CSV table of C-alpha atoms and ligand atoms in Angstrom, one decimal:
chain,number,residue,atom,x,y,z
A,1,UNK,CA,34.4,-20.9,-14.2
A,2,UNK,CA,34.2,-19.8,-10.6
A,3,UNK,CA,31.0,-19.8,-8.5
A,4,UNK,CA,30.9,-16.2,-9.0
A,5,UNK,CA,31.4,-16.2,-12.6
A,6,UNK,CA,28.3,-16.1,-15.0
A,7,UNK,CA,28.6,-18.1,-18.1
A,8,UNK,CA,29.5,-15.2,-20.8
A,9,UNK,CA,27.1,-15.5,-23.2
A,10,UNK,CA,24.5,-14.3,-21.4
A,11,UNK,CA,23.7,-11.0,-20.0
A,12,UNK,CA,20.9,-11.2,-17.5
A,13,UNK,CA,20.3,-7.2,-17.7
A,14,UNK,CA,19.7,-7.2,-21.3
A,15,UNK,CA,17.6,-10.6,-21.0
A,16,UNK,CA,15.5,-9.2,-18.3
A,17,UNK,CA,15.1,-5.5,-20.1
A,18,UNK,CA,13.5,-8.1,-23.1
A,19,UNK,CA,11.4,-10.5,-20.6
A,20,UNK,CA,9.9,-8.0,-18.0
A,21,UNK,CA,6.6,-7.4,-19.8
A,22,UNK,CA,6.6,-10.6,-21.6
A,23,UNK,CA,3.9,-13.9,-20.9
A,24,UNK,CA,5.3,-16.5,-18.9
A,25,UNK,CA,5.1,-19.1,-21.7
A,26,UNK,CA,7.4,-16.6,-23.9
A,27,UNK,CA,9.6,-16.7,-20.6
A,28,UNK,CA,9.6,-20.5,-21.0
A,29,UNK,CA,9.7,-20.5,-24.9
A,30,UNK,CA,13.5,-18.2,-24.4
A,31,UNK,CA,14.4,-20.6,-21.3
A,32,UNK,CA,14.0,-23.7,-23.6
A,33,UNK,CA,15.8,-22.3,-26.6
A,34,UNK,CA,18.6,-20.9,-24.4
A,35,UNK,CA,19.6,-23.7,-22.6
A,36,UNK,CA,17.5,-27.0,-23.7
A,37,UNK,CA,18.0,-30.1,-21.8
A,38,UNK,CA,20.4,-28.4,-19.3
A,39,UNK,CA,17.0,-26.7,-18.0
A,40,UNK,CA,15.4,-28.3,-15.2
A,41,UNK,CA,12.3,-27.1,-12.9
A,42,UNK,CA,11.7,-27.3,-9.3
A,43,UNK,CA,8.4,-28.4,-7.4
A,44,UNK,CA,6.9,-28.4,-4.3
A,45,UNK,CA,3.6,-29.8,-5.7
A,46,UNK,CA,2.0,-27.1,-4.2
A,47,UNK,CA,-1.1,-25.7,-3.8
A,48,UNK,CA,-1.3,-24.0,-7.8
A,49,UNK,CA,2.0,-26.4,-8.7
A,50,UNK,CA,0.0,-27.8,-11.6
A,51,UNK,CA,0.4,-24.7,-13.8
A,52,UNK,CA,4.1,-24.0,-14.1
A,53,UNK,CA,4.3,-28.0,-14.7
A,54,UNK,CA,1.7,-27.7,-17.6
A,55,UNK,CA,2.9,-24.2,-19.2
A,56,UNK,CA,6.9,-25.9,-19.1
A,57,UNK,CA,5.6,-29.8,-20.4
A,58,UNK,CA,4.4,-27.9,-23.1
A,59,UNK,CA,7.7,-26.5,-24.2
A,60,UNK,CA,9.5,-29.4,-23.0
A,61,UNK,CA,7.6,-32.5,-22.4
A,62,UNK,CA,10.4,-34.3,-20.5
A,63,UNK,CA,12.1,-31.9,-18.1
A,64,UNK,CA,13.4,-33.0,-15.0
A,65,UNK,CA,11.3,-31.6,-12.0
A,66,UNK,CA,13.0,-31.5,-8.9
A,67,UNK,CA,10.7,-32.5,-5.9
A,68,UNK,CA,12.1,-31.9,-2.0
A,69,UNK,CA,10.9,-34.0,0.1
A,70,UNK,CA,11.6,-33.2,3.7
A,71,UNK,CA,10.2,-36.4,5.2
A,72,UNK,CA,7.2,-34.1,6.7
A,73,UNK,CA,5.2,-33.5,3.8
A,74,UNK,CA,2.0,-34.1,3.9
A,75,UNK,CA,0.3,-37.0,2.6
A,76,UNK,CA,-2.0,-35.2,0.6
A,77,UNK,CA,1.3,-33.7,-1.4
A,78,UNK,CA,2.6,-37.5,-2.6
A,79,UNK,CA,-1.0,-38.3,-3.5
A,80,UNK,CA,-0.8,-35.1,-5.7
A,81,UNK,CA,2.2,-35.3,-7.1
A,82,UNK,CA,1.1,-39.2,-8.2
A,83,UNK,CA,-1.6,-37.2,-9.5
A,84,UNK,CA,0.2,-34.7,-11.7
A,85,UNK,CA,2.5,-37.7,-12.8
A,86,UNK,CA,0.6,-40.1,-14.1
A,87,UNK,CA,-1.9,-36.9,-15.7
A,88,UNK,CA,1.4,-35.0,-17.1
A,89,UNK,CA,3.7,-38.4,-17.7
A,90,UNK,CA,6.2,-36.4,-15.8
A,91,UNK,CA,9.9,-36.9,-15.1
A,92,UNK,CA,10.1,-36.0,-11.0
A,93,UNK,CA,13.2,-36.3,-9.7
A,94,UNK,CA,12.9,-36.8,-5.7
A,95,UNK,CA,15.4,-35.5,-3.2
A,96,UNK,CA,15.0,-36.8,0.2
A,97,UNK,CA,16.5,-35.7,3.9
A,98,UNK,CA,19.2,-38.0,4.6
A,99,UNK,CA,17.5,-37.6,8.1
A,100,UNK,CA,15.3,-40.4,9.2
A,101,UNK,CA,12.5,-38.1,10.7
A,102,UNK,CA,11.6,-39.3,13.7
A,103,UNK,CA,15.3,-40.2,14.5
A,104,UNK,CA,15.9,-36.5,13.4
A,105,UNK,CA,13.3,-35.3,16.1
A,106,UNK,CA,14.4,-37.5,18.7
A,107,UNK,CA,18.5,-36.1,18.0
A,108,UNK,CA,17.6,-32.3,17.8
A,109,UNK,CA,15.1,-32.2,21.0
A,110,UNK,CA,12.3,-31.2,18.9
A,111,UNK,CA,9.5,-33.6,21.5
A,112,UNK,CA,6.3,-32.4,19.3
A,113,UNK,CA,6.2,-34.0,16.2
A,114,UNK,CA,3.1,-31.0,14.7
A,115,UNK,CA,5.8,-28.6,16.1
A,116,UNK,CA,9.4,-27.4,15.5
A,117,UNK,CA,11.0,-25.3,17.6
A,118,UNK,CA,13.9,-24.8,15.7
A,119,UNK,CA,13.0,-24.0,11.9
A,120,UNK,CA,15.9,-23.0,11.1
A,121,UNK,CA,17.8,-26.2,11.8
A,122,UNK,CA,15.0,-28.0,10.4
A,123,UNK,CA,14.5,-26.2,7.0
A,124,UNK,CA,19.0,-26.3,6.7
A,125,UNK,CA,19.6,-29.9,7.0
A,126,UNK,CA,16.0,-31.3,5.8
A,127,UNK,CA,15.0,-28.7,2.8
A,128,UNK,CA,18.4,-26.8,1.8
A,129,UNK,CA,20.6,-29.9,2.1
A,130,UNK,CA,18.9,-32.0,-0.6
A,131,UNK,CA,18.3,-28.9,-3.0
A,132,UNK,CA,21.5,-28.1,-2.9
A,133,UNK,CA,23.0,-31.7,-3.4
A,134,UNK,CA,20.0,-32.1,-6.0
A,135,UNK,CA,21.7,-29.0,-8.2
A,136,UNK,CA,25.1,-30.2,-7.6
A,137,UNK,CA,24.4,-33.8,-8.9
A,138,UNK,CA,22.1,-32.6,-11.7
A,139,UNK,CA,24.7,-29.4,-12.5
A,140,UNK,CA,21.5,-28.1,-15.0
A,141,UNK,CA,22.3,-24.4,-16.5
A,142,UNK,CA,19.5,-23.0,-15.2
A,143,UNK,CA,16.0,-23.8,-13.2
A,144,UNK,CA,12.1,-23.0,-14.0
A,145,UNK,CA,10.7,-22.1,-9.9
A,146,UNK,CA,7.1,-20.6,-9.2
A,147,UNK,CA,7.8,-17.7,-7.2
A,148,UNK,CA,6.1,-14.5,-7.8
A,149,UNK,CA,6.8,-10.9,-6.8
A,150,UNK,CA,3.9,-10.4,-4.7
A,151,UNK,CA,3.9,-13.4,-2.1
A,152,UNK,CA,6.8,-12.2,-0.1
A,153,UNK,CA,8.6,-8.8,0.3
A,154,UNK,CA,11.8,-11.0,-0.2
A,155,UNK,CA,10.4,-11.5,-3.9
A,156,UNK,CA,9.7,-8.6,-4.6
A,157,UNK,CA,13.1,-7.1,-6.5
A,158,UNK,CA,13.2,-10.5,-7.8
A,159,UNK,CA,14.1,-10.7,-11.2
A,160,UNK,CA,13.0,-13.3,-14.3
A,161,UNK,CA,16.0,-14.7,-14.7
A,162,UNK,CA,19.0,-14.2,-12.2
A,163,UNK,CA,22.1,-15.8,-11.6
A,164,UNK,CA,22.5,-18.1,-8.9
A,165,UNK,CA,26.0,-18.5,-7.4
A,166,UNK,CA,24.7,-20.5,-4.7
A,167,UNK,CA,23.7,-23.4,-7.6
A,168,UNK,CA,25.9,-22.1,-10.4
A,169,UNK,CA,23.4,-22.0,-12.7
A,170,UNK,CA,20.2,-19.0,-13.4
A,171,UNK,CA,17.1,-19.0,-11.6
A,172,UNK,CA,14.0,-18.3,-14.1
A,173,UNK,CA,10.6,-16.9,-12.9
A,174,UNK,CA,8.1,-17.2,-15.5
A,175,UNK,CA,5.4,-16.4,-12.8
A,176,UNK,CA,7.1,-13.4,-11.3
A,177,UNK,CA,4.3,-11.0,-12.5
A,178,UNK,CA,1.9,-12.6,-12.2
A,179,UNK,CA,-1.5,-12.3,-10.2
A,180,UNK,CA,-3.3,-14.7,-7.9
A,181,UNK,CA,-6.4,-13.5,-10.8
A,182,UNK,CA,-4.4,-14.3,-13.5
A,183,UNK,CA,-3.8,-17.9,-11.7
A,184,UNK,CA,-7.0,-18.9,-11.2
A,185,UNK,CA,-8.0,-17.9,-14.8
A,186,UNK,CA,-5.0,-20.2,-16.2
A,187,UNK,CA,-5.8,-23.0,-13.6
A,188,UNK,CA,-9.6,-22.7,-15.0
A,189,UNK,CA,-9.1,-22.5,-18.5
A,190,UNK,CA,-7.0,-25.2,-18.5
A,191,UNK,CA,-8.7,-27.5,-16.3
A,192,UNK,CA,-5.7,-27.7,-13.3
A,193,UNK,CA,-6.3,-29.2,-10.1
A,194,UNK,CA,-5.3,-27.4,-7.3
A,195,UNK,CA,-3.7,-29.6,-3.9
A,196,UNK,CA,-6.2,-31.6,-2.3
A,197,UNK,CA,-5.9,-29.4,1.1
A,198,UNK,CA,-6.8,-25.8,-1.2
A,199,UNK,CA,-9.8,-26.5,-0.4
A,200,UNK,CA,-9.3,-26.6,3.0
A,201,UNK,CA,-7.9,-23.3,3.5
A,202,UNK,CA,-4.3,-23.9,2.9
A,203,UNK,CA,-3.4,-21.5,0.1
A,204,UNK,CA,0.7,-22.3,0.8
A,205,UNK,CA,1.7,-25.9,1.2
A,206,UNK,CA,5.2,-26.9,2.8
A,207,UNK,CA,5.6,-29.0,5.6
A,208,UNK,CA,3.0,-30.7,7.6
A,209,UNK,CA,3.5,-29.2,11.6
A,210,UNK,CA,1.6,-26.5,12.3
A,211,UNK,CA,4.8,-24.3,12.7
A,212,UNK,CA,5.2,-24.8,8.8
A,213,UNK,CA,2.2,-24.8,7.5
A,214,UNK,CA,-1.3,-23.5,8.8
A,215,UNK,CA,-4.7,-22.9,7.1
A,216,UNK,CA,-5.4,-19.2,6.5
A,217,UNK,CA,-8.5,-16.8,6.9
A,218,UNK,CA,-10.5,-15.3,4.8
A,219,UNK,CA,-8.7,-12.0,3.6
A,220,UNK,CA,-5.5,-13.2,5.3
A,221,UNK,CA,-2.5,-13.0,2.7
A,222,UNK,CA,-1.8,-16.5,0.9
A,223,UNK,CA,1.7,-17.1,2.7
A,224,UNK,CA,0.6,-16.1,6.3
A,225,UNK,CA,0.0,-19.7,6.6
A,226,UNK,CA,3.6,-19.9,6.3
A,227,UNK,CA,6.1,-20.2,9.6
A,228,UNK,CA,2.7,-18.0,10.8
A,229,UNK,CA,4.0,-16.1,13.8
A,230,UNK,CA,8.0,-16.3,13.3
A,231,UNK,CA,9.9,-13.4,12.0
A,232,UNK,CA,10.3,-16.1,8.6
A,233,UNK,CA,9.2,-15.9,5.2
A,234,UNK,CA,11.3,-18.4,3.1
A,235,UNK,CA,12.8,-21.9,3.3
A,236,UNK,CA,15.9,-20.3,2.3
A,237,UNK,CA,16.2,-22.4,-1.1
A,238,UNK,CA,15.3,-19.4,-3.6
A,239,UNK,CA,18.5,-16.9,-1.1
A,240,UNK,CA,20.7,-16.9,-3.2
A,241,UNK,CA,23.8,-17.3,-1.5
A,242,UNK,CA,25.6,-20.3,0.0
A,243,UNK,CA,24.1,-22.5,2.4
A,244,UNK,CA,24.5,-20.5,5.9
A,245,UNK,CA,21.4,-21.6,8.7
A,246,UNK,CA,22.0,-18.3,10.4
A,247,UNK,CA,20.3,-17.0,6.4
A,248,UNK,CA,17.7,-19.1,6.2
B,1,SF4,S1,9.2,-26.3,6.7
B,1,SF4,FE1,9.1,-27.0,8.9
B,1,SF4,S2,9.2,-29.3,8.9
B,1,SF4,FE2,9.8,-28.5,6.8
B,1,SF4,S3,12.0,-28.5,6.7
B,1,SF4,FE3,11.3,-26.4,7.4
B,1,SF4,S4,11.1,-26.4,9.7
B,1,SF4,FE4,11.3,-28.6,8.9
């Protein structure tokens, strides 16, 4: 199979036709009978993280969650993700930077450490590089991720499941209708923390420099905390096309 070749015994179209109005557990249930152990899940550990983990443990108690870390998280995410481990018994996989990263800041002139001035390189070589080398070593068929159509106009013609050539495996978004309403009433129901700096304002958690990551304001939308001020909505991991930082 090329990287442009889907696996044939699937046909997203007809798939997505069946999924678009279902719940995201049924989303999960059809991800977990299609493809099993070759399904993994992606995390950031993230402000409402805890509720894809629980709705996919469910299904599958042991699937691998892939964690990023770009060596400028903040503290607060480790603590949490400690916290959903021991709570969930969850099997995190952690991808690092090969960047030390204050040698990193030092080699690409970045001289503020709570400011980048060139995202771009930054989110290439410290967030794309180890997701990509994290689907090539793990090869899984296909990938559980949070988005959801209305965070970003880049979600929005998202589709549940979609076919990554970029990772050579499908893309599944269980969440991608849902509400920020419907989130909070799962997150309640079910008893789910929320990241220790929600609290605090932060309703989108990536990286700790201000650049990255900011607290919002009341009535702001939940990702303007995100790269607030630069012409950037994504990290670039959930493009899906090959790694090029002039994309990202
Ligand atoms: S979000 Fe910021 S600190 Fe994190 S990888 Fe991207 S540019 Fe670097």
């Amino acid at each position: 199979m090329t990287l442009t070749d889907t696996p044939n015994d699937l046909k997203p179209e007809e798939v997505n036709a069946s999924l678009e109005g279902a719940s995201p557990d049924r989303i999960i249930q059809w991800a977990a009978g299609h493809f099993g152990n070759d399904l993994v899940m992606w995390s950031s550990f993230g402000a409402e993280s805890a509720l894809l983990i629980h709705m996919a443990t469910r299904v599958l108690p042991d699937i691998r969650i892939i964690m990023i870390d770009t060596g400028y998280l903040f503290p607060e995410t480790h603590q949490f993700m400690e916290q959903l481990r021991r709570r969930f018994d969850l099997n995190v996989w952690t991808y690092r930077t090969k960047n030390d990263p204050i040698a990193y800041l030092h080699q690409s002139g970045e001289d503020n450490p709570t400011w980048r001035k060139d995202i771009e390189a930054c989110c290439a070589i410290n967030k794309n590089e180890p997701t990509e080398r994290a689907m090539r070593e793990l090869s899984p068929k296909a990938w559980l991720r949070g988005i959801r159509r209305n965070q970003a106009d880049t979600r929005r013609n998202k589709a549940i499941v979609e076919w990554s050539a970029r990772y050579s495996a499908y893309g599944i978004s269980p969440l991608l209708n849902w509400t920020g309403r419907e989130i909070y009433a799962y997150m309640k129901a079910n008893n789910l923390p929320y990241h220790p700096l929600y609290e605090k304002g932060y309703a989108s958690i990536g990286c700790n420099p201000l650049s990255c990551t900011r607290p919002i304001q009341p009535g702001e939308d939940p990702r303007a905390g995100r790269w607030s001020g630069q012409d950037k909505v994504e990290c670039g991991i959930n493009i899906n096309t090959s790694l090029d930082s002039s994309q990202l």
